[in-house]
Each structure stands twice: as structure tokens, then as C-alpha cells.
Amino acid sequence: MLKKSLMGAIVFLFLAPAAMAEEGFPDVGDDFWAYENIQYLKQEGIISGYSDGTFRPNAEVKRSQVAKMLAEGLDLELENRPNPGFSDVDEDFTGYEYIAATADEGIFGGKKDGRFAPNDAMTRGQMAAVLHRAFDLPERTAADIAIADMDPGDTFYDAVEAIAKAKITTVASGETFRPYEEMTRSQFTAFLSRSVAPERFIEEEESPADEYQTYYNEQYGYTVTFPATWGDGEYFPNDPDERGKYLYDKESGMIRVYAVPHTSDEFFPPDVEIKTIELQDGKEAQYYTAQKEGIAEFSMVLTHDGLVYNISGEVHPDFFAENEEDILNVMKSLQTESDNTEEEEAKLAADSVLSTLNAKDEERFASYVHPNKGVRFSPYAYVDTTNDLQFSASEMEDLWSDSTEYVWGQYDGSGFPIELTFEEYYDEFIYDRDYIFADETSINERLGEGNTIDNSQDVYNDAVIVEYHFTHSGNFMDWSSLRLAMEEDSGSWYVVGIIHDEWTI
């Protein structure tokens, strides 16, 4: 197989016929995120568009279209190629010569059933494979790149790692690549232009100071680092440098960061999947991403020291697809100034534990369980050190899916045993209410006014106990609380006790 070098492709491009059109496509404006990539490939004769003159940048890119673009970009000889023998592509098929040439060079293969599937959409993984076969990709970094949603040995893993090292894709180690997601025509032009003209579309490594810029907000004492290529947006109107600013503000959308006093818990729309992200300074925040018609939106919220910090945006879906890793890294870069006391640090850790309970994230929750003491569960305020069940961190990882009915104590009033699976116990005696939005919180102070003895401070005498409390609404018996007993070990805070409290008879 002829594996075309990048330099050979570049020589071809600069010797291309002068008749290649200079004008752009009517449906690709100069403010479109991939305008330069598309315009470059058009001028060099690698892409041509549809018969009506449009490019249709957001349409899916088909396998036959990719074969044509690669054959043009690599200047492959089209004559006298052997018939590849695909059952659904005969010699009368439009684009046959491109499919035959790329198949003969080993760039493209067919399906297991003998088809080429020319009208099937190209996936990101398939794109990585054909670029890897077609070009001698230089390794601009020697570091291994771990793809979060792929394992070594997966069909496209080596190809994705190769194009990542060559900066054809911007996926970073530990991030997802989404190999089975279908690509648009504009997305493929971005990858192809970086392959054939890296000196134009791939910037050489620069110092971090040149690649990124940092915004510091003196009013609320936070910093965030973002790509220098995003520009330097304006401060919020009539609010210079007090709350925040726009990190990106162009035709393809906007991205903002700001901080405000914590006055509401309604952070996210009701119909989105909320995820947890760990920031570089160890704090945990919540975020979501959502694709809507013609727009991608995202929002990250960190609540800390009575403030709400938000990084959010609404951008074109193509911009989001190309910059998703950068957007996540911007979220992770948020740093807040703090002179926290020991109690405040315990509260921050307790908030993180609560977020794992809210999300039913068993693996993340287990990471907060004390490595030596485990965690004890008490269905009522009185901690029974003899009968309350206690589990280690490793046991907690399996407990969520365990169908065993454990005896967790006795129901107050009836005295009947509390025989429940962990999931059932979770629903009744841990997260029976959405405590992440509790009315009040306290540190080492009981807010619930029940008649059950609270001995938590005696049992957990080395712990900081954080309480999340819902007050009663007219009926003094309908209040409830969740208490997390937090202990420090080797500089980290862990949960050693989870205590449920409510009015009892």
C-alpha cells in the first residue's frame, strides 16, 4: 500500500491547477467555525460541494464522499485500479474510481458482508482509521494518550491514539473520543485539512503563557484559565470586573464565567442529566451538557463558601464538538480563594459526599468512605455502636447492587426489624429527601428537634458532623435531617457515619 507522506500531499496541493475556485460556498459564511478549513480544501480542489453550489456543512459525511476527498488530497492515480469487488459498488457507480483507488491503497476496506456501504455515514473511529492508513503522521508528542471511552485493543484505538499524538484531533489523555459518533462534512474537513496541511492548521507547541490566558476576579477571588484563541471577551454589561466576564463571545456562541452570592438552589433545567466533575484543586462541581436544535449548551456550578460559581455557554454544535475538551478543561481550571477552617474543609468534603449520594454514584461514594474505619449507618439519631451496620469502602462498591436484605435496626414505635436491601434503606433512611437542596445546614449543631437522644458527638468525638435539614412546614412532625460524620485522615476528609433523623414517637 502506498502510504502518502504529508509533504507529498502538500507538494500536490501547491501545484494544483489555477482553475480551482477562489470563492466560498454560499452556505458557509466567513464566521463559520470551519470556514478556513473548508475554503482551503475547496481552493486546492479537494472538495467541491453539491450541484446546487452548496457545501451543506452540517450534513453527515458519507463513506463515498470521504473516499473522494482522500483520493483528491493524496493525488492518487485513478486509472487501471482493480475492481475492489464490493457487492454494492459497480463500475457505473458515481465515485467508483475513488473508492477503487482508496481500496487498492489499503486506505478503505469493506464491510464483513462484502459491501462498501457508500451512503453510510462516517464515524469518528472510521475517520481515525482511514487517516492513520493514508498519512505518515508525525508524533508531535511522545507521551502515551489514554482515551477514556476506549481500551487498548479496541478496533480504532491505535488509530485514534496516532491522530491524537499528531494533533489531528484535540482529544487529551483521559478524555473521551466518541469513536462511534457520526461525523458532519465540516468536521471531516477540519481533520483532513490538519492532515494535508499541518503547517497551516496545527500550531506548534508553545509555552502555556502563549496558549492560555487567565482571568482573575478580584471581587470574588477566583481564577479561570481558558484558551488564548478564544479571545478576550467583555465584562458583563454595567458590571465591570465585579461578577465575571465573557471568555468567548463570537458569532458561533458565547461562554461566560461569573460568581454571585448563593441565594437559590435552582441551578439546572429539570430535564438534563447532571454529572460530577473534579476540579484541579480537588473540589467537586456539577455540570450538564445538552444538544438542542442548532445549539449546544452547558453549565457548571460550584457552590463554595456561600457563593455560586458558574461557567456556562451556548454555542454552535460544531464549535462544541471541536472544543469540548477545552471547555471541560476550563471548568476544571476554576480555582477559588479560601482560608477555610477545619470545620469548613469538613463541610466541603461533606457536600461532595452528599453529591455522590444524590447521583447514586457508588464508586465515587466509596472513595469518600474512611479507609480504616469504614462507614456506619444509623436509621435514627441515636447511634447504636453495637447493632448499627458498618461497611468498608470496598464493600460499599458492591452494596448498591446487593439484593440481600440486611437488618438495619428497629422501626421506632413498632419495634419491628428494619429488613431492607441497601437500595431500599437508601430510599427510606438516607436520601429520603433531596438533601442537596436542604433548607438549612449546620456544623456540630443539631437542627432537628426530635425526642430521640442524639449521641453522635460522643460516638464520633474526632469527627465534624455536618447536618442537612428540612424544616417542618406547619406540622412540627414533618421535618427531617441527614447528618454526615466526617473525619480527617492523612490530609483528606472521609465519611465515617451517616445518620438519618426525623420526628419519632
XYZ file of C-alpha atoms in Angstrom:
505
model
C 0.000 0.000 0.000
C 1.194 3.484 -0.819
C 1.143 5.495 2.384
C 1.312 9.127 1.305
C 3.555 11.394 3.326
C 2.283 14.750 4.471
C 4.979 16.544 2.496
C 3.951 14.749 -0.694
C 0.361 15.798 -0.194
C 1.420 19.361 0.466
C 3.504 19.493 -2.730
C 0.472 18.368 -4.698
C -1.682 20.994 -3.129
C 0.595 23.846 -4.079
C 0.887 22.560 -7.654
C -2.887 22.245 -8.072
C -4.477 23.796 -11.183
C -5.106 27.519 -11.100
C -8.681 26.959 -12.193
C -9.699 25.944 -8.667
C -12.336 28.283 -7.369
C -11.408 31.065 -5.003
C -14.931 31.914 -3.926
C -16.535 30.172 -0.979
C -19.770 28.243 -0.566
C -22.986 30.255 -0.089
C -23.943 28.217 2.999
C -20.543 28.595 4.724
C -20.052 32.145 5.966
C -16.683 33.524 6.982
C -17.800 33.381 10.628
C -18.403 29.615 10.455
C -16.064 27.721 12.788
C -14.548 25.566 9.987
C -14.615 28.257 7.282
C -10.837 28.343 6.769
C -10.590 24.546 6.615
C -13.396 24.295 4.063
C -12.165 27.227 1.988
C -8.630 25.864 1.877
C -9.696 22.414 0.673
C -12.025 23.965 -1.903
C -9.310 26.227 -3.300
C -6.966 23.242 -3.568
C -9.572 21.189 -5.451
C -10.006 18.559 -2.751
C -13.683 19.319 -2.108
C -16.281 20.648 -4.499
C -19.701 20.645 -2.868
C -23.087 19.758 -4.330
C -24.541 20.504 -7.777
C -26.519 23.456 -6.375
C -23.280 25.101 -5.219
C -23.771 24.440 -1.521
C -21.441 22.551 0.800
C -24.008 21.502 3.452
C -21.510 21.608 6.320
C -23.854 20.089 8.913
C -24.930 17.115 6.794
C -23.437 13.738 7.648
C -20.336 12.853 5.648
C -20.712 9.633 3.669
C -18.078 6.957 3.115
C -18.063 7.573 -0.640
C -17.502 11.309 -0.057
C -14.565 10.585 2.240
C -13.059 8.260 -0.385
C -13.218 11.053 -2.961
C -11.708 13.678 -0.652
C -8.859 11.365 0.346
C -8.134 10.365 -3.246
C -8.010 14.046 -4.250
C -5.943 15.067 -1.250
C -3.421 12.272 -1.789
C -3.313 12.776 -5.587
C -3.979 9.087 -6.137
C -3.818 7.666 -9.648
C -7.374 6.705 -10.579
C -6.775 4.762 -13.795
C -6.305 0.998 -14.046
C -7.257 0.236 -10.475
C -8.517 -3.312 -9.864
C -12.199 -3.734 -9.115
C -12.433 -3.932 -5.297
C -15.326 -6.358 -5.603
C -17.783 -4.608 -3.347
C -21.269 -6.022 -3.852
C -22.964 -2.606 -3.734
C -20.483 -0.605 -5.895
C -20.211 -1.433 -9.584
C -18.169 0.409 -12.218
C -21.136 2.620 -13.102
C -21.435 3.910 -9.544
C -20.725 7.640 -9.185
C -17.404 7.883 -7.401
C -16.385 4.303 -8.228
C -12.874 5.316 -9.299
C -12.213 6.999 -5.913
C -13.486 4.004 -3.963
C -11.394 1.634 -6.110
C -8.250 3.748 -5.667
C -8.541 4.083 -1.885
C -9.396 0.394 -1.549
C -6.398 -0.603 -3.676
C -4.129 1.532 -1.474
C -5.491 -0.196 1.632
C -6.987 3.017 2.984
C -10.562 1.813 2.825
C -11.938 -1.667 3.477
C -15.399 -3.057 3.042
C -17.943 -4.476 5.430
C -17.894 -8.087 6.601
C -20.805 -8.857 4.275
C -18.834 -7.667 1.237
C -20.470 -4.234 0.878
C -18.710 -0.888 0.811
C -21.834 0.936 2.085
C -21.047 4.146 0.174
C -24.004 6.068 1.589
C -23.407 5.153 5.224
C -22.333 7.978 7.497
C -18.679 8.007 8.511
C -17.987 7.636 12.223
C -15.197 9.323 14.164
C -13.440 5.989 14.679
C -13.579 5.166 10.956
C -12.222 8.630 10.206
C -9.267 7.999 12.510
C -8.593 4.660 10.814
C -8.509 5.972 7.235
C -6.347 8.986 8.152
C -3.965 6.718 10.038
C -3.631 4.448 6.980
C -3.385 7.293 4.490
C -0.771 9.559 6.061
C 2.606 9.227 7.734
C 1.575 11.058 10.868
C 4.397 12.766 12.773
C 4.434 12.260 16.522
C 4.402 15.756 17.960
C 4.393 14.252 21.447
C 5.956 11.019 22.661
C 3.586 10.696 25.586
C 1.011 7.916 25.551
C -2.557 9.145 25.302
C -5.219 7.273 27.272
C -8.625 7.514 25.593
C -11.277 7.451 28.324
C -14.015 5.695 26.336
C -11.745 3.200 24.565
C -9.492 0.358 25.705
C -6.176 -0.674 24.130
C -7.080 -3.403 21.686
C -10.332 -1.750 20.611
C -10.805 -1.646 16.834
C -9.899 2.021 16.417
C -7.687 2.568 19.475
C -4.280 2.656 17.725
C -5.610 4.953 15.017
C -7.186 7.365 17.498
C -4.009 7.439 19.579
C -1.965 8.151 16.431
C -4.072 11.082 15.241
C -4.196 12.432 18.797
C -0.404 12.394 19.070
C -0.195 14.117 15.683
C -2.667 16.805 16.861
C -5.124 15.870 14.101
C -7.672 15.595 16.904
C -7.509 17.651 20.072
C -8.567 14.841 22.407
C -6.359 14.854 25.500
C -5.289 11.967 27.671
C -8.141 10.949 29.952
C -10.822 12.492 27.727
C -13.414 10.768 25.544
C -13.198 10.447 21.755
C -16.703 9.074 20.957
C -15.491 6.677 18.196
C -18.975 5.585 17.109
C -20.442 9.063 16.778
C -21.263 10.062 13.203
C -19.390 12.984 11.663
C -20.559 16.005 9.697
C -18.951 17.184 6.484
C -17.466 20.230 8.191
C -15.974 18.122 10.971
C -14.240 15.862 8.477
C -12.804 18.833 6.577
C -11.230 20.024 9.829
C -9.498 16.660 10.345
C -8.494 16.342 6.699
C -7.074 19.869 6.440
C -4.930 19.240 9.519
C -3.654 16.056 7.874
C -2.724 17.554 4.493
C -1.575 20.968 5.717
C -0.379 20.658 9.305
C 1.889 23.701 8.986
C -1.219 25.784 8.371
C -3.803 24.214 10.666
C -1.774 22.737 13.541
C 0.051 25.140 15.770
C 3.385 24.012 17.105
C 3.728 23.606 20.841
C 4.048 26.930 22.572
C 4.580 27.912 26.146
C 1.467 27.775 28.331
C 1.585 31.546 28.621
C 1.122 31.801 24.844
C -1.587 29.136 24.609
C -3.765 30.183 27.529
C -4.806 33.249 29.425
C -6.082 33.544 32.960
C -8.896 35.713 34.209
C -8.788 36.761 37.861
C -11.866 38.177 39.549
C -10.818 40.344 42.464
C -14.369 40.908 43.726
C -14.999 37.225 44.461
C -11.437 35.931 44.431
C -11.496 33.286 41.717
C -9.445 32.478 38.630
C -10.167 30.528 35.466
C -7.806 29.616 32.619
C -9.042 29.446 29.035
C -7.566 29.147 25.504
C -5.995 32.318 24.177
C -7.606 31.636 20.796
C -10.993 32.322 22.342
C -10.039 35.974 22.523
C -10.665 38.264 25.476
C -14.359 38.948 25.931
C -16.100 41.877 27.584
C -17.084 42.149 31.218
C -20.753 41.827 31.969
C -22.611 44.956 30.866
C -22.596 47.706 33.500
C -20.723 45.407 35.862
C -17.014 45.713 35.047
C -14.910 43.084 36.774
C -17.362 42.558 39.623
C -19.166 39.311 38.837
C -17.403 37.913 35.779
C -16.857 38.176 32.041
C -17.308 36.508 28.694
C -14.474 34.084 27.935
C -15.743 33.660 24.385
C -18.184 35.890 22.531
C -18.449 35.437 18.775
C -20.960 34.561 16.095
C -20.687 30.860 16.940
C -21.805 31.472 20.522
C -20.692 32.667 23.915
C -19.071 31.245 27.061
C -19.146 33.093 30.383
C -17.882 32.793 33.937
C -19.284 34.588 36.964
C -19.886 34.368 40.704
C -22.853 35.514 42.784
C -23.963 35.117 46.399
C -25.696 31.778 46.981
C -29.405 32.647 47.129
C -31.037 29.842 45.114
C -30.654 26.122 44.567
C -32.340 26.057 41.160
C -29.175 25.708 39.104
C -30.155 23.378 36.258
C -33.132 22.725 33.980
C -35.298 19.811 35.160
C -34.769 17.628 32.071
C -30.962 17.305 31.957
C -28.523 14.684 33.220
C -26.374 16.218 35.961
C -22.787 14.968 36.173
C -19.967 15.494 38.646
C -16.593 16.950 37.655
C -13.492 17.161 39.849
C -11.658 20.468 39.642
C -7.886 20.752 39.617
C -7.862 21.999 43.204
C -9.791 18.933 44.401
C -13.239 20.475 44.740
C -16.216 18.864 43.047
C -18.754 20.690 40.939
C -21.834 19.663 38.979
C -22.453 20.242 35.292
C -24.544 19.219 32.335
C -24.332 19.374 28.568
C -27.303 19.288 26.226
C -27.745 19.308 22.475
C -30.761 21.180 21.162
C -31.794 22.168 17.676
C -28.977 24.261 16.286
C -27.299 24.868 19.653
C -25.208 23.124 22.299
C -25.489 24.376 25.856
C -23.584 23.554 29.013
C -23.321 24.797 32.566
C -21.091 24.010 35.541
C -21.942 25.108 39.070
C -19.688 25.141 42.122
C -21.166 26.203 45.455
C -18.471 27.212 47.912
C -18.258 29.496 50.939
C -21.716 30.972 50.350
C -21.074 31.723 46.666
C -22.191 30.162 43.407
C -19.563 29.993 40.654
C -20.830 29.311 37.152
C -19.137 28.535 33.841
C -21.737 28.207 31.107
C -22.336 28.779 27.427
C -24.486 28.388 24.346
C -22.502 27.622 21.196
C -22.914 26.080 17.776
C -22.872 22.250 17.955
C -19.836 22.110 15.643
C -17.905 24.520 17.865
C -18.781 22.388 20.883
C -17.698 19.194 19.126
C -14.327 20.716 18.259
C -13.772 22.397 21.648
C -15.377 20.002 24.126
C -12.051 19.035 25.715
C -11.066 22.693 26.094
C -14.451 23.510 27.628
C -14.099 20.722 30.205
C -10.545 21.842 30.988
C -11.773 25.403 31.534
C -14.323 24.059 34.001
C -11.637 22.088 35.814
C -9.344 25.138 35.972
C -11.689 27.143 38.225
C -9.886 27.984 41.464
C -11.396 29.798 44.430
C -9.510 31.524 47.185
C -10.188 30.202 50.654
C -8.922 30.497 54.202
C -11.110 27.651 55.395
C -11.118 26.416 58.948
C -11.063 22.699 59.684
C -14.840 22.725 60.035
C -15.254 24.443 56.677
C -12.995 21.906 54.975
C -15.085 19.107 56.502
C -18.229 20.813 55.214
C -16.798 20.967 51.685
C -15.996 17.264 51.821
C -19.461 16.501 53.209
C -21.014 18.441 50.330
C -19.071 16.225 47.926
C -20.262 13.085 49.721
C -23.819 14.384 49.503
C -23.462 14.956 45.757
C -22.409 11.310 45.281
C -25.462 10.183 47.259
C -27.670 12.450 45.180
C -26.247 10.954 41.969
C -26.176 7.366 43.328
C -22.531 7.251 42.254
C -21.402 4.195 44.205
C -17.793 4.249 43.038
C -17.344 7.905 43.871
C -19.107 7.488 47.217
C -16.823 4.574 48.122
C -13.798 6.834 47.550
C -15.034 9.021 50.447
C -15.529 6.145 52.881
C -12.883 6.114 55.624
C -10.122 3.681 54.540
C -9.698 2.198 58.016
C -12.987 2.752 59.842
C -15.464 2.314 57.021
C -18.880 3.953 57.364
C -21.677 3.227 59.881
C -25.380 3.688 59.051
C -27.827 4.803 61.747
C -31.546 4.969 60.832
C -32.289 7.358 63.724
C -30.435 9.997 65.724
C -29.170 7.551 68.339
C -26.019 5.831 67.082
C -26.089 2.209 68.233
C -22.437 1.148 68.079
C -23.407 -2.482 68.723
C -26.166 -3.019 66.185
C -25.806 -0.310 63.515
C -24.323 -1.804 60.345
C -20.858 -0.794 59.238
C -19.239 -1.344 55.812
C -15.782 -0.825 54.338
C -15.088 1.213 51.207
C -14.686 -1.919 49.054
C -17.900 -3.406 50.428
C -19.764 -0.204 49.578
C -18.943 -0.569 45.883
C -20.935 -3.830 45.720
C -23.612 -2.955 48.257
C -25.638 -0.791 45.894
C -26.464 -3.777 43.681
C -26.662 -6.326 46.527
C -30.120 -7.908 46.780
C -29.501 -9.125 50.342
C -31.939 -7.880 52.975
C -29.977 -6.658 55.997
C -31.342 -5.844 59.451
C -30.503 -2.170 59.970
C -32.123 -1.777 63.384
C -35.708 -1.464 64.580
C -38.525 0.824 63.436
C -39.242 3.437 66.063
C -42.663 2.885 67.675
C -43.406 -0.625 66.351
C -40.093 -2.231 67.202
C -40.241 -4.316 64.038
C -36.866 -5.043 62.426
C -35.798 -2.806 59.553
C -35.198 -5.536 56.954
C -34.208 -3.865 53.701
C -31.723 -4.120 50.842
C -29.239 -1.292 50.773
C -31.093 0.378 47.914
C -34.328 0.232 49.915
C -32.523 1.555 53.005
C -31.086 4.360 50.870
C -34.585 5.407 49.780
C -36.033 5.340 53.310
C -33.212 6.220 55.680
C -30.505 8.022 53.693
C -31.789 10.029 50.749
C -35.495 10.076 51.568
C -35.474 13.768 50.594
C -33.289 15.785 48.247
C -30.842 16.921 50.924
C -28.570 18.620 48.428
C -31.236 21.357 48.479
C -31.822 21.314 52.246
C -33.396 24.356 53.938
C -30.555 24.667 56.445
C -27.130 23.216 57.150
C -25.105 23.218 60.332
C -21.740 22.086 61.647
C -21.611 20.283 65.005
C -25.065 21.586 65.893
C -28.297 19.575 65.866
C -31.062 21.303 63.921
C -33.712 18.561 64.156
C -35.874 18.857 67.252
C -36.755 15.207 67.823
C -37.102 13.338 71.091
C -34.534 10.666 70.176
C -31.244 11.027 72.017
C -28.514 12.391 69.778
C -25.219 10.828 70.885
C -23.365 11.419 67.635
C -20.837 13.835 69.161
C -19.927 11.227 71.793
C -19.585 8.351 69.329
C -17.778 10.394 66.677
C -15.721 12.518 69.041
C -12.949 13.017 66.450
C -15.373 13.969 63.689
C -17.017 17.092 62.349
C -20.731 16.422 61.959
C -22.484 18.234 59.118
C -26.278 18.291 59.176
C -28.584 18.900 56.196
C -32.016 19.824 57.487
C -35.503 20.313 56.082
C -37.641 22.356 58.459
C -41.258 21.440 59.180
C -43.964 23.113 57.099
C -46.697 23.823 59.631
C -46.674 20.304 61.048
C -43.802 20.097 63.521
C -43.510 16.344 62.862
C -42.602 16.536 59.152
C -39.010 17.772 59.480
C -36.060 15.545 58.578
C -32.266 15.658 58.655
C -29.285 13.809 57.274
C -26.034 14.003 59.257
C -22.626 13.118 57.873
C -19.834 12.462 60.355
C -16.555 13.475 58.671
C -13.055 12.573 59.914
C -9.698 13.686 58.563
C -7.038 11.127 57.717
C -3.659 11.957 56.113
C -4.904 15.326 54.889
C -8.173 14.080 53.374
C -11.684 14.049 54.783
C -13.771 10.869 54.865
C -17.260 9.928 55.978
C -17.404 7.565 58.961
C -21.084 7.831 59.833
C -24.392 8.541 58.065
C -27.203 9.342 60.458
C -30.824 9.804 59.479
C -33.015 11.867 61.831
C -36.701 12.652 61.864
C -39.586 13.041 64.309
C -40.113 9.805 66.194
C -42.678 8.725 68.740
